[in-house]
Amino acid sequence: AAAAEAEVRLLLQEARESIAAARSYRLELQQRLRGLHQAREQIKESATLTRDVLEQHFSDLKGTLKKLLDERLMSLLQEVDVIEQESIKPLDECQKLIEHGVSTADDLLREGESAVDGDVGTQNEKLCNFTKKALHIQLDSLPEVPSLVDVPCLSAQLDDCLLTILKNQIFRHGTVASRPPVQLEEFVEKPGGILVRWCKVDDDFIPQDYRLQYRKSTASHFEDVYVGSETEFIVLHIDPNVDYQFRVCARRDGRQEWSPWSVPQIGRTTLVPHEWTTGLEGYSLSSRRNIALRNDSQSCGVLYSKAPTYFCGQTLTFRQVLFGIETVGQPDRRDSLGVCVEQRNGYDSLQRDKAVCISTNGAVFVNGKEMTNQLPAVTSGSTVTFDMEVVQLGPCSNEGGNFKLRVTISSNNREVVFDWVLDQCCGSLYFGCSFSYPGWKVLVF
């Protein structure tokens, strides 16, 4: 009985495992069916959109061609009118001259016949008057009438090869691509932003520029966010936990038209944006509080982040929206850009313990001590980045020397790498900056 009961339990266990496997198999098949449905819908929707684009384009093309042909016809007809009018005008003037001569000759004939047939008493006087009048008219002077070979004979020269050229061009005009030459490859979450990467999937396509667009999933229109030759771009001002749609296209070298758009994909970030803390008299902040401007106030101090939002494994970047640090004031050795374990009021620089920073002259400070390695000076257009990873020496405790971070600071294509030893575990860090003179404007993300 015990053996039978054990066998039943074993069979029940196997049955349960088979049921679980069947459920998992069914779920996987259902997901694949949804994937097939999405693929089919994408093909149908893209085919419908492509048909609409082709029909609209060729309709516009036919309208434009008709307009151009009508304009050319009108131009040629006007040219015929001008030649006709200019050519007939001298003929009309000659005709008037001849008609006047015919009328004069008729009058002279009547007068001559009257003089010849008149009375003998008055005949002598009439004949004298007639003879004088005939001599005055110059009957031997006749107007020149052009021969037919000397007057214009209008005709139209129409080159039939235009139809051949148009036919060849039309038959080569437009293509239908089964897939775009560029596709989105990766989305990397950033605080208040998304790093978008894309790649070329058509080996025969040689891109010159890329064009990236995005929109909120609830919006109806995409907007340009980047045009250039790079294959990645950080899109800022992204609301956390909100879906955004992205798409990318490319332009061939030497061409003006853009390729078809990539398949739109969803990206989002769960990381809240970095923000400077408000209320420090020496700094003015942007509306999103991610840009700080050192103003003309005589007050000085360290401007810290609103919260410890920098986590190890991320990249912290200081730069202006487009070109790095937008403007630079007069540099000072006490200037600093960096990260720290805690906020400390009363200091005018991050060059202190429990902080790492770079000065505007390129000097690197760790816990208030200057390193021998130095980076390029921070100038207009500079971008400074901090990367950190945890190197654990031993069990995390409050005892000194048990927690170490490997820090990489990069500026102007150069970097320094060092280990930062702390006396406590730090899951997140504050960032901060300090400038002694006005004119510095820094974006953090």
Short mmCIF file of C-alpha atoms in Angstrom, two decimals:
data_model
loop_
_atom_site.label_atom_id
_atom_site.label_comp_id
_atom_site.label_asym_id
_atom_site.label_seq_id
_atom_site.Cartn_x
_atom_site.Cartn_y
_atom_site.Cartn_z
CA ALA A 1 0.00 0.00 0.00
CA ALA A 2 2.84 2.41 0.84
CA ALA A 3 4.53 1.67 -2.48
CA ALA A 4 1.29 2.26 -4.34
CA GLU A 5 0.75 5.53 -2.50
CA ALA A 6 4.28 6.68 -3.34
CA GLU A 7 3.75 5.76 -6.96
CA VAL A 8 0.51 7.77 -7.00
CA ARG A 9 2.30 10.79 -5.48
CA LEU A 10 5.02 10.48 -8.11
CA LEU A 11 2.44 10.31 -10.89
CA LEU A 12 0.64 13.34 -9.44
CA GLN A 13 3.90 15.27 -9.33
CA GLU A 14 4.67 14.35 -12.93
CA ALA A 15 1.15 15.31 -13.95
CA ARG A 16 1.42 18.68 -12.23
CA GLU A 17 4.76 19.29 -13.94
CA SER A 18 3.24 18.34 -17.28
CA ILE A 19 0.30 20.69 -16.65
CA ALA A 20 2.68 23.53 -15.77
CA ALA A 21 4.75 22.79 -18.87
CA ALA A 22 1.58 22.74 -21.00
CA ARG A 23 0.49 26.10 -19.54
CA SER A 24 3.91 27.58 -20.25
CA TYR A 25 3.87 26.12 -23.76
CA ARG A 26 0.39 27.51 -24.39
CA LEU A 27 1.45 30.94 -23.10
CA GLU A 28 4.50 30.94 -25.36
CA LEU A 29 2.36 29.93 -28.35
CA GLN A 30 -0.14 32.68 -27.57
CA GLN A 31 2.68 35.23 -27.39
CA ARG A 32 3.98 34.02 -30.74
CA LEU A 33 0.48 34.29 -32.18
CA ARG A 34 0.33 37.89 -30.97
CA GLY A 35 3.72 38.49 -32.53
CA LEU A 36 2.46 37.06 -35.84
CA HIS A 37 -0.65 39.22 -35.61
CA GLN A 38 1.47 42.33 -35.00
CA ALA A 39 3.73 41.40 -37.92
CA ARG A 40 0.73 40.89 -40.22
CA GLU A 41 -0.80 44.20 -39.11
CA GLN A 42 2.48 46.00 -39.70
CA ILE A 43 2.70 44.61 -43.23
CA LYS A 44 -0.90 45.56 -44.00
CA GLU A 45 -0.70 49.02 -42.45
CA SER A 46 2.61 49.84 -44.11
CA ALA A 47 1.30 48.54 -47.46
CA THR A 48 -1.83 50.72 -47.16
CA LEU A 49 0.25 53.75 -46.21
CA THR A 50 2.65 53.10 -49.10
CA ARG A 51 -0.25 52.88 -51.57
CA ASP A 52 -1.64 56.17 -50.31
CA VAL A 53 1.77 57.83 -50.58
CA LEU A 54 2.32 56.53 -54.12
CA GLU A 55 -1.14 57.56 -55.32
CA GLN A 56 -0.84 61.03 -53.80
CA HIS A 57 2.67 61.52 -55.16
CA PHE A 58 1.79 60.52 -58.72
CA SER A 59 -1.42 62.55 -58.58
CA ASP A 60 0.61 65.59 -57.55
CA LEU A 61 3.18 64.75 -60.22
CA LYS A 62 0.53 64.58 -62.96
CA GLY A 63 -0.93 67.89 -61.86
CA THR A 64 2.51 69.50 -61.83
CA LEU A 65 3.44 68.06 -65.23
CA LYS A 66 0.16 69.28 -66.74
CA LYS A 67 0.75 72.72 -65.28
CA LEU A 68 4.30 72.82 -66.65
CA LEU A 69 3.17 71.64 -70.11
CA ASP A 70 0.37 74.22 -70.17
CA GLU A 71 2.84 76.95 -69.19
CA ARG A 72 5.27 75.86 -71.89
CA LEU A 73 2.49 75.75 -74.51
CA MET A 74 1.36 79.24 -73.54
CA SER A 75 4.94 80.51 -73.79
CA LEU A 76 5.38 79.05 -77.28
CA LEU A 77 2.02 80.42 -78.45
CA GLN A 78 2.97 83.86 -77.18
CA GLU A 79 6.26 83.57 -79.06
CA VAL A 80 4.32 82.77 -82.27
CA ASP A 81 2.09 85.81 -81.69
CA VAL A 82 5.11 88.10 -81.25
CA ILE A 83 6.85 86.85 -84.41
CA GLU A 84 3.62 87.09 -86.39
CA GLN A 85 2.93 90.65 -85.29
CA GLU A 86 6.49 91.85 -85.82
CA SER A 87 6.67 90.23 -89.28
CA ILE A 88 3.30 91.48 -90.56
CA LYS A 89 3.77 95.06 -89.37
CA PRO A 90 6.18 96.14 -92.21
CA LEU A 91 3.97 94.33 -94.71
CA ASP A 92 0.96 96.29 -93.48
CA GLU A 93 2.90 99.54 -93.86
CA CYS A 94 3.98 98.56 -97.39
CA GLN A 95 0.38 97.67 -98.24
CA LYS A 96 -0.82 101.07 -97.08
CA LEU A 97 1.88 102.73 -99.22
CA ILE A 98 0.89 100.72 -102.30
CA GLU A 99 -2.81 101.34 -101.76
CA HIS A 100 -2.07 105.06 -101.47
CA GLY A 101 -0.08 104.87 -104.73
CA VAL A 102 -2.93 103.06 -106.49
CA SER A 103 -5.36 105.74 -105.32
CA THR A 104 -3.00 108.49 -106.49
CA ALA A 105 -2.55 106.76 -109.85
CA ASP A 106 -6.34 106.48 -110.28
CA ASP A 107 -6.75 110.20 -109.63
CA LEU A 108 -3.94 110.99 -112.07
CA LEU A 109 -5.49 108.78 -114.77
CA ARG A 110 -8.83 110.48 -114.47
CA GLU A 111 -7.21 113.89 -114.61
CA GLY A 112 -5.09 112.93 -117.64
CA GLU A 113 -8.02 111.48 -119.55
CA SER A 114 -10.01 114.63 -118.81
CA ALA A 115 -7.15 116.80 -120.05
CA VAL A 116 -6.81 114.82 -123.30
CA ASP A 117 -10.52 114.74 -124.01
CA GLY A 118 -11.25 118.31 -122.88
CA ASP A 119 -12.18 121.46 -124.92
CA VAL A 120 -9.57 122.89 -127.26
CA GLY A 121 -9.68 126.22 -125.47
CA THR A 122 -8.77 124.85 -122.09
CA GLN A 123 -6.85 121.76 -123.21
CA ASN A 124 -3.47 123.44 -123.31
CA GLU A 125 -3.70 124.57 -119.68
CA LYS A 126 -5.00 121.19 -118.44
CA LEU A 127 -2.30 119.31 -120.28
CA CYS A 128 0.39 121.52 -118.72
CA ASN A 129 -1.02 121.03 -115.21
CA PHE A 130 -1.34 117.29 -115.73
CA THR A 131 2.22 116.95 -117.00
CA LYS A 132 3.63 118.89 -114.05
CA LYS A 133 1.62 116.80 -111.60
CA ALA A 134 2.73 113.54 -113.21
CA LEU A 135 6.38 114.61 -113.00
CA HIS A 136 5.92 115.56 -109.34
CA ILE A 137 4.41 112.16 -108.41
CA GLN A 138 7.45 110.26 -109.75
CA LEU A 139 5.65 107.52 -111.59
CA ASP A 140 8.87 105.54 -112.01
CA SER A 141 9.26 105.04 -108.17
CA LEU A 142 7.76 101.76 -106.94
CA PRO A 143 7.82 100.40 -103.31
CA GLU A 144 9.90 97.29 -102.59
CA VAL A 145 7.83 94.15 -101.98
CA PRO A 146 9.76 91.29 -100.23
CA SER A 147 9.84 87.95 -101.92
CA LEU A 148 8.34 84.93 -100.13
CA VAL A 149 11.76 83.54 -99.30
CA ASP A 150 12.60 86.75 -97.43
CA VAL A 151 9.59 86.81 -95.11
CA PRO A 152 9.20 84.60 -92.01
CA CYS A 153 7.52 81.23 -92.38
CA LEU A 154 6.64 80.04 -88.90
CA SER A 155 6.88 76.41 -87.84
CA ALA A 156 7.15 74.41 -84.63
CA GLN A 157 10.13 72.17 -83.86
CA LEU A 158 9.09 69.43 -81.44
CA ASP A 159 11.71 66.90 -80.40
CA ASP A 160 10.11 63.49 -80.03
CA CYS A 161 13.04 62.30 -77.92
CA LEU A 162 11.47 64.17 -74.97
CA LEU A 163 8.87 61.42 -74.75
CA THR A 164 11.60 58.81 -74.68
CA ILE A 165 13.50 60.68 -71.97
CA LEU A 166 10.35 61.16 -69.92
CA LYS A 167 9.39 57.54 -70.38
CA ASN A 168 12.77 56.34 -69.18
CA GLN A 169 12.74 58.72 -66.22
CA ILE A 170 9.18 57.85 -65.25
CA PHE A 171 9.83 54.12 -65.39
CA ARG A 172 12.81 54.62 -63.07
CA HIS A 173 11.01 57.07 -60.78
CA GLY A 174 10.26 55.78 -57.30
CA THR A 175 11.05 52.51 -55.56
CA VAL A 176 9.26 50.29 -53.09
CA ALA A 177 11.42 49.10 -50.19
CA SER A 178 10.43 46.02 -48.21
CA ARG A 179 12.32 47.34 -45.17
CA PRO A 180 14.02 50.61 -44.18
CA PRO A 181 17.83 50.80 -44.48
CA VAL A 182 18.15 52.05 -40.87
CA GLN A 183 16.60 50.63 -37.72
CA LEU A 184 16.52 51.63 -34.06
CA GLU A 185 18.86 49.42 -32.06
CA GLU A 186 18.87 50.34 -28.37
CA PHE A 187 17.34 52.61 -25.74
CA VAL A 188 19.37 53.45 -22.64
CA GLU A 189 17.66 55.13 -19.70
CA LYS A 190 19.14 58.43 -18.57
CA PRO A 191 17.95 60.74 -15.79
CA GLY A 192 15.22 62.73 -17.52
CA GLY A 193 16.33 61.46 -20.92
CA ILE A 194 16.86 58.49 -23.22
CA LEU A 195 20.01 57.58 -25.13
CA VAL A 196 18.79 56.34 -28.53
CA ARG A 197 21.08 54.25 -30.73
CA TRP A 198 20.42 53.13 -34.30
CA CYS A 199 22.27 51.15 -36.97
CA LYS A 200 22.38 50.60 -40.72
CA VAL A 201 20.85 47.27 -41.80
CA ASP A 202 21.31 47.67 -45.57
CA ASP A 203 24.92 47.00 -46.57
CA ASP A 204 24.44 48.72 -49.94
CA PHE A 205 23.12 51.91 -48.35
CA ILE A 206 25.81 54.53 -47.66
CA PRO A 207 24.34 57.16 -45.30
CA GLN A 208 25.47 60.75 -45.10
CA ASP A 209 23.05 62.00 -42.41
CA TYR A 210 20.51 60.52 -40.02
CA ARG A 211 17.25 62.05 -38.86
CA LEU A 212 15.71 61.09 -35.52
CA GLN A 213 12.15 61.96 -34.53
CA TYR A 214 10.07 61.31 -31.42
CA ARG A 215 6.68 61.95 -29.91
CA LYS A 216 4.72 61.10 -26.83
CA SER A 217 2.59 58.04 -27.44
CA THR A 218 -0.49 60.24 -26.92
CA ALA A 219 0.66 62.84 -29.49
CA SER A 220 -0.36 62.77 -33.14
CA HIS A 221 2.76 64.22 -34.79
CA PHE A 222 6.45 63.36 -34.66
CA GLU A 223 9.02 66.14 -34.29
CA ASP A 224 12.69 66.30 -35.26
CA VAL A 225 15.09 65.95 -32.37
CA TYR A 226 18.39 65.26 -34.19
CA VAL A 227 19.87 65.53 -37.70
CA GLY A 228 23.52 64.61 -38.19
CA SER A 229 26.07 61.91 -38.91
CA GLU A 230 26.18 60.26 -35.45
CA THR A 231 24.42 56.95 -34.75
CA GLU A 232 23.28 57.86 -31.24
CA PHE A 233 21.72 60.82 -29.48
CA ILE A 234 20.55 61.64 -25.96
CA VAL A 235 16.99 62.96 -26.05
CA LEU A 236 16.47 65.21 -23.04
CA HIS A 237 13.36 66.65 -21.37
CA ILE A 238 11.77 63.20 -21.22
CA ASP A 239 9.09 62.71 -18.56
CA PRO A 240 9.77 59.66 -16.39
CA ASN A 241 7.52 56.59 -16.76
CA VAL A 242 5.93 57.91 -19.96
CA ASP A 243 6.07 56.03 -23.28
CA TYR A 244 7.65 57.82 -26.25
CA GLN A 245 7.72 56.65 -29.85
CA PHE A 246 10.93 57.00 -31.84
CA ARG A 247 11.78 56.55 -35.52
CA VAL A 248 14.85 57.21 -37.64
CA CYS A 249 15.67 57.56 -41.33
CA ALA A 250 18.79 58.35 -43.36
CA ARG A 251 19.93 60.23 -46.44
CA ARG A 252 22.38 58.86 -49.00
CA ASP A 253 25.65 60.61 -49.66
CA GLY A 254 25.04 63.45 -52.12
CA ARG A 255 21.24 63.05 -52.10
CA GLN A 256 18.49 65.31 -50.76
CA GLU A 257 15.62 62.87 -50.24
CA TRP A 258 15.30 60.84 -47.04
CA SER A 259 14.92 57.07 -46.85
CA PRO A 260 11.77 55.40 -45.50
CA TRP A 261 11.27 55.65 -41.74
CA SER A 262 12.30 52.81 -39.48
CA VAL A 263 9.67 50.81 -37.61
CA PRO A 264 8.57 53.06 -34.70
CA GLN A 265 9.60 51.72 -31.31
CA ILE A 266 8.68 52.60 -27.74
CA GLY A 267 11.24 53.99 -25.30
CA ARG A 268 10.89 55.25 -21.74
CA THR A 269 12.96 56.18 -18.73
CA THR A 270 12.19 55.45 -15.10
CA LEU A 271 14.95 57.76 -13.86
CA VAL A 272 13.93 61.16 -12.56
CA PRO A 273 15.85 64.06 -14.10
CA HIS A 274 18.81 65.62 -12.35
CA GLU A 275 17.95 68.99 -10.82
CA TRP A 276 19.95 71.72 -9.12
CA THR A 277 18.66 72.84 -5.75
CA THR A 278 16.94 76.21 -5.65
CA GLY A 279 17.55 79.16 -3.39
CA LEU A 280 21.31 79.70 -3.65
CA GLU A 281 21.80 83.40 -4.26
CA GLY A 282 24.79 83.14 -6.60
CA TYR A 283 23.03 80.97 -9.22
CA SER A 284 20.04 81.33 -11.53
CA LEU A 285 18.26 78.18 -12.73
CA SER A 286 16.27 77.28 -15.83
CA SER A 287 12.59 76.36 -15.60
CA ARG A 288 13.45 72.64 -15.50
CA ARG A 289 16.21 73.35 -12.96
CA ASN A 290 18.77 71.36 -14.95
CA ILE A 291 20.72 74.41 -16.14
CA ALA A 292 22.57 76.62 -13.69
CA LEU A 293 23.98 80.07 -14.49
CA ARG A 294 26.52 81.76 -12.24
CA ASN A 295 25.08 85.26 -11.96
CA ASP A 296 26.60 88.57 -10.93
CA SER A 297 25.89 88.12 -7.24
CA GLN A 298 28.91 88.47 -4.95
CA SER A 299 27.63 85.55 -2.91
CA CYS A 300 29.56 82.34 -3.50
CA GLY A 301 29.25 78.73 -2.44
CA VAL A 302 28.62 75.24 -3.77
CA LEU A 303 25.43 74.62 -5.73
CA TYR A 304 24.30 71.04 -4.98
CA SER A 305 21.78 68.77 -6.59
CA LYS A 306 18.27 68.74 -5.20
CA ALA A 307 18.69 65.11 -4.14
CA PRO A 308 21.33 62.33 -4.36
CA THR A 309 20.14 61.24 -7.81
CA TYR A 310 23.48 60.02 -9.20
CA PHE A 311 23.90 56.23 -8.93
CA CYS A 312 27.01 54.18 -9.61
CA GLY A 313 26.94 52.59 -13.05
CA GLN A 314 25.45 55.70 -14.64
CA THR A 315 27.21 58.48 -16.54
CA LEU A 316 26.89 61.98 -15.11
CA THR A 317 27.42 64.71 -17.70
CA PHE A 318 27.93 68.43 -17.28
CA ARG A 319 27.39 70.44 -20.43
CA GLN A 320 25.27 73.10 -22.09
CA VAL A 321 22.17 72.06 -24.06
CA LEU A 322 23.92 72.11 -27.45
CA PHE A 323 27.64 72.71 -27.17
CA GLY A 324 28.78 71.85 -23.68
CA ILE A 325 29.48 74.66 -21.24
CA GLU A 326 27.82 77.49 -23.13
CA THR A 327 29.71 80.46 -21.79
CA VAL A 328 32.74 80.70 -19.60
CA GLY A 329 33.56 83.29 -17.04
CA GLN A 330 36.95 84.04 -15.63
CA PRO A 331 38.46 80.77 -14.33
CA ASP A 332 39.54 80.33 -10.75
CA ARG A 333 41.48 77.54 -9.06
CA ARG A 334 38.63 77.05 -6.57
CA ASP A 335 36.07 76.30 -9.34
CA SER A 336 34.71 72.76 -9.26
CA LEU A 337 32.41 70.31 -11.01
CA GLY A 338 31.91 66.96 -9.34
CA VAL A 339 30.12 64.61 -6.96
CA CYS A 340 30.08 64.22 -3.19
CA VAL A 341 28.70 61.98 -0.48
CA GLU A 342 26.77 64.70 1.30
CA GLN A 343 25.82 68.35 1.10
CA ARG A 344 27.92 70.65 3.22
CA ASN A 345 27.13 74.32 3.56
CA GLY A 346 29.81 76.85 4.29
CA TYR A 347 32.24 75.63 1.62
CA ASP A 348 33.07 77.58 -1.54
CA SER A 349 34.32 74.53 -3.49
CA LEU A 350 34.01 70.74 -3.80
CA GLN A 351 37.74 70.49 -3.21
CA ARG A 352 37.15 68.86 0.19
CA ASP A 353 36.86 65.42 1.76
CA LYS A 354 34.15 62.99 0.64
CA ALA A 355 34.09 64.63 -2.81
CA VAL A 356 35.79 64.25 -6.20
CA CYS A 357 35.81 67.10 -8.71
CA ILE A 358 37.56 68.79 -11.60
CA SER A 359 38.54 72.45 -11.58
CA THR A 360 38.06 74.71 -14.60
CA ASN A 361 41.84 74.63 -15.12
CA GLY A 362 41.71 70.82 -15.49
CA ALA A 363 43.05 69.87 -12.05
CA VAL A 364 41.44 66.78 -10.48
CA PHE A 365 40.81 66.67 -6.71
CA VAL A 366 40.06 63.58 -4.59
CA ASN A 367 38.99 64.22 -0.99
CA GLY A 368 40.49 67.70 -1.25
CA LYS A 369 43.89 66.53 -2.56
CA GLU A 370 45.06 67.42 -6.08
CA MET A 371 46.10 64.49 -8.31
CA THR A 372 49.23 64.55 -10.39
CA ASN A 373 47.19 63.70 -13.51
CA GLN A 374 45.46 66.69 -15.07
CA LEU A 375 42.75 67.06 -17.70
CA PRO A 376 42.39 69.83 -20.31
CA ALA A 377 41.01 73.12 -19.05
CA VAL A 378 37.24 73.58 -19.17
CA THR A 379 36.45 76.08 -21.92
CA SER A 380 33.51 77.03 -24.14
CA GLY A 381 32.26 73.81 -25.74
CA SER A 382 33.64 71.48 -23.05
CA THR A 383 31.79 68.41 -21.81
CA VAL A 384 32.78 66.76 -18.53
CA THR A 385 31.53 63.28 -17.61
CA PHE A 386 31.78 61.19 -14.43
CA ASP A 387 31.49 57.38 -14.47
CA MET A 388 31.70 55.28 -11.31
CA GLU A 389 31.57 51.59 -10.46
CA VAL A 390 31.74 49.88 -7.09
CA VAL A 391 34.90 47.99 -6.10
CA GLN A 392 34.13 46.20 -2.82
CA LEU A 393 37.11 45.60 -0.55
CA GLY A 394 35.23 43.74 2.12
CA PRO A 395 31.88 43.51 3.87
CA CYS A 396 30.13 46.85 3.74
CA SER A 397 30.41 48.56 7.13
CA ASN A 398 31.06 51.95 8.64
CA GLU A 399 34.69 51.09 9.22
CA GLY A 400 37.12 53.08 7.11
CA GLY A 401 38.51 51.66 3.89
CA ASN A 402 35.81 49.06 3.27
CA PHE A 403 34.13 50.80 0.33
CA LYS A 404 35.81 51.85 -2.89
CA LEU A 405 34.54 53.40 -6.11
CA ARG A 406 36.42 53.33 -9.39
CA VAL A 407 36.02 56.80 -10.87
CA THR A 408 36.53 57.86 -14.52
CA ILE A 409 36.46 61.58 -15.29
CA SER A 410 36.52 62.54 -18.99
CA SER A 411 36.98 65.95 -20.56
CA ASN A 412 37.80 66.91 -24.15
CA ASN A 413 38.61 63.32 -25.24
CA ARG A 414 40.95 62.71 -22.30
CA GLU A 415 40.25 60.87 -19.09
CA VAL A 416 41.70 59.97 -15.70
CA VAL A 417 40.84 56.80 -13.76
CA PHE A 418 41.38 56.34 -10.03
CA ASP A 419 39.94 54.61 -6.97
CA TRP A 420 38.01 56.67 -4.44
CA VAL A 421 38.08 55.10 -0.97
CA LEU A 422 35.20 55.96 1.34
CA ASP A 423 34.45 55.07 4.94
CA GLN A 424 30.82 54.19 4.24
CA CYS A 425 28.62 52.53 1.64
CA CYS A 426 27.08 55.00 -0.81
CA GLY A 427 24.19 53.89 -2.98
CA SER A 428 23.69 57.36 -4.42
CA LEU A 429 25.62 60.61 -4.54
CA TYR A 430 25.01 64.34 -4.81
CA PHE A 431 26.53 66.38 -7.63
CA GLY A 432 27.55 69.99 -7.41
CA CYS A 433 29.42 72.92 -8.91
CA SER A 434 31.06 76.11 -7.75
CA PHE A 435 32.32 79.08 -9.75
CA SER A 436 33.99 82.14 -8.32
CA TYR A 437 33.15 84.45 -11.23
CA PRO A 438 29.93 85.00 -13.23
CA GLY A 439 29.35 83.80 -16.80
CA TRP A 440 29.43 80.01 -16.35
CA LYS A 441 26.35 78.15 -17.57
CA VAL A 442 26.11 74.40 -17.08
CA LEU A 443 23.56 71.72 -18.00
CA VAL A 444 23.56 68.47 -16.03
CA PHE A 445 22.06 65.17 -17.09
#
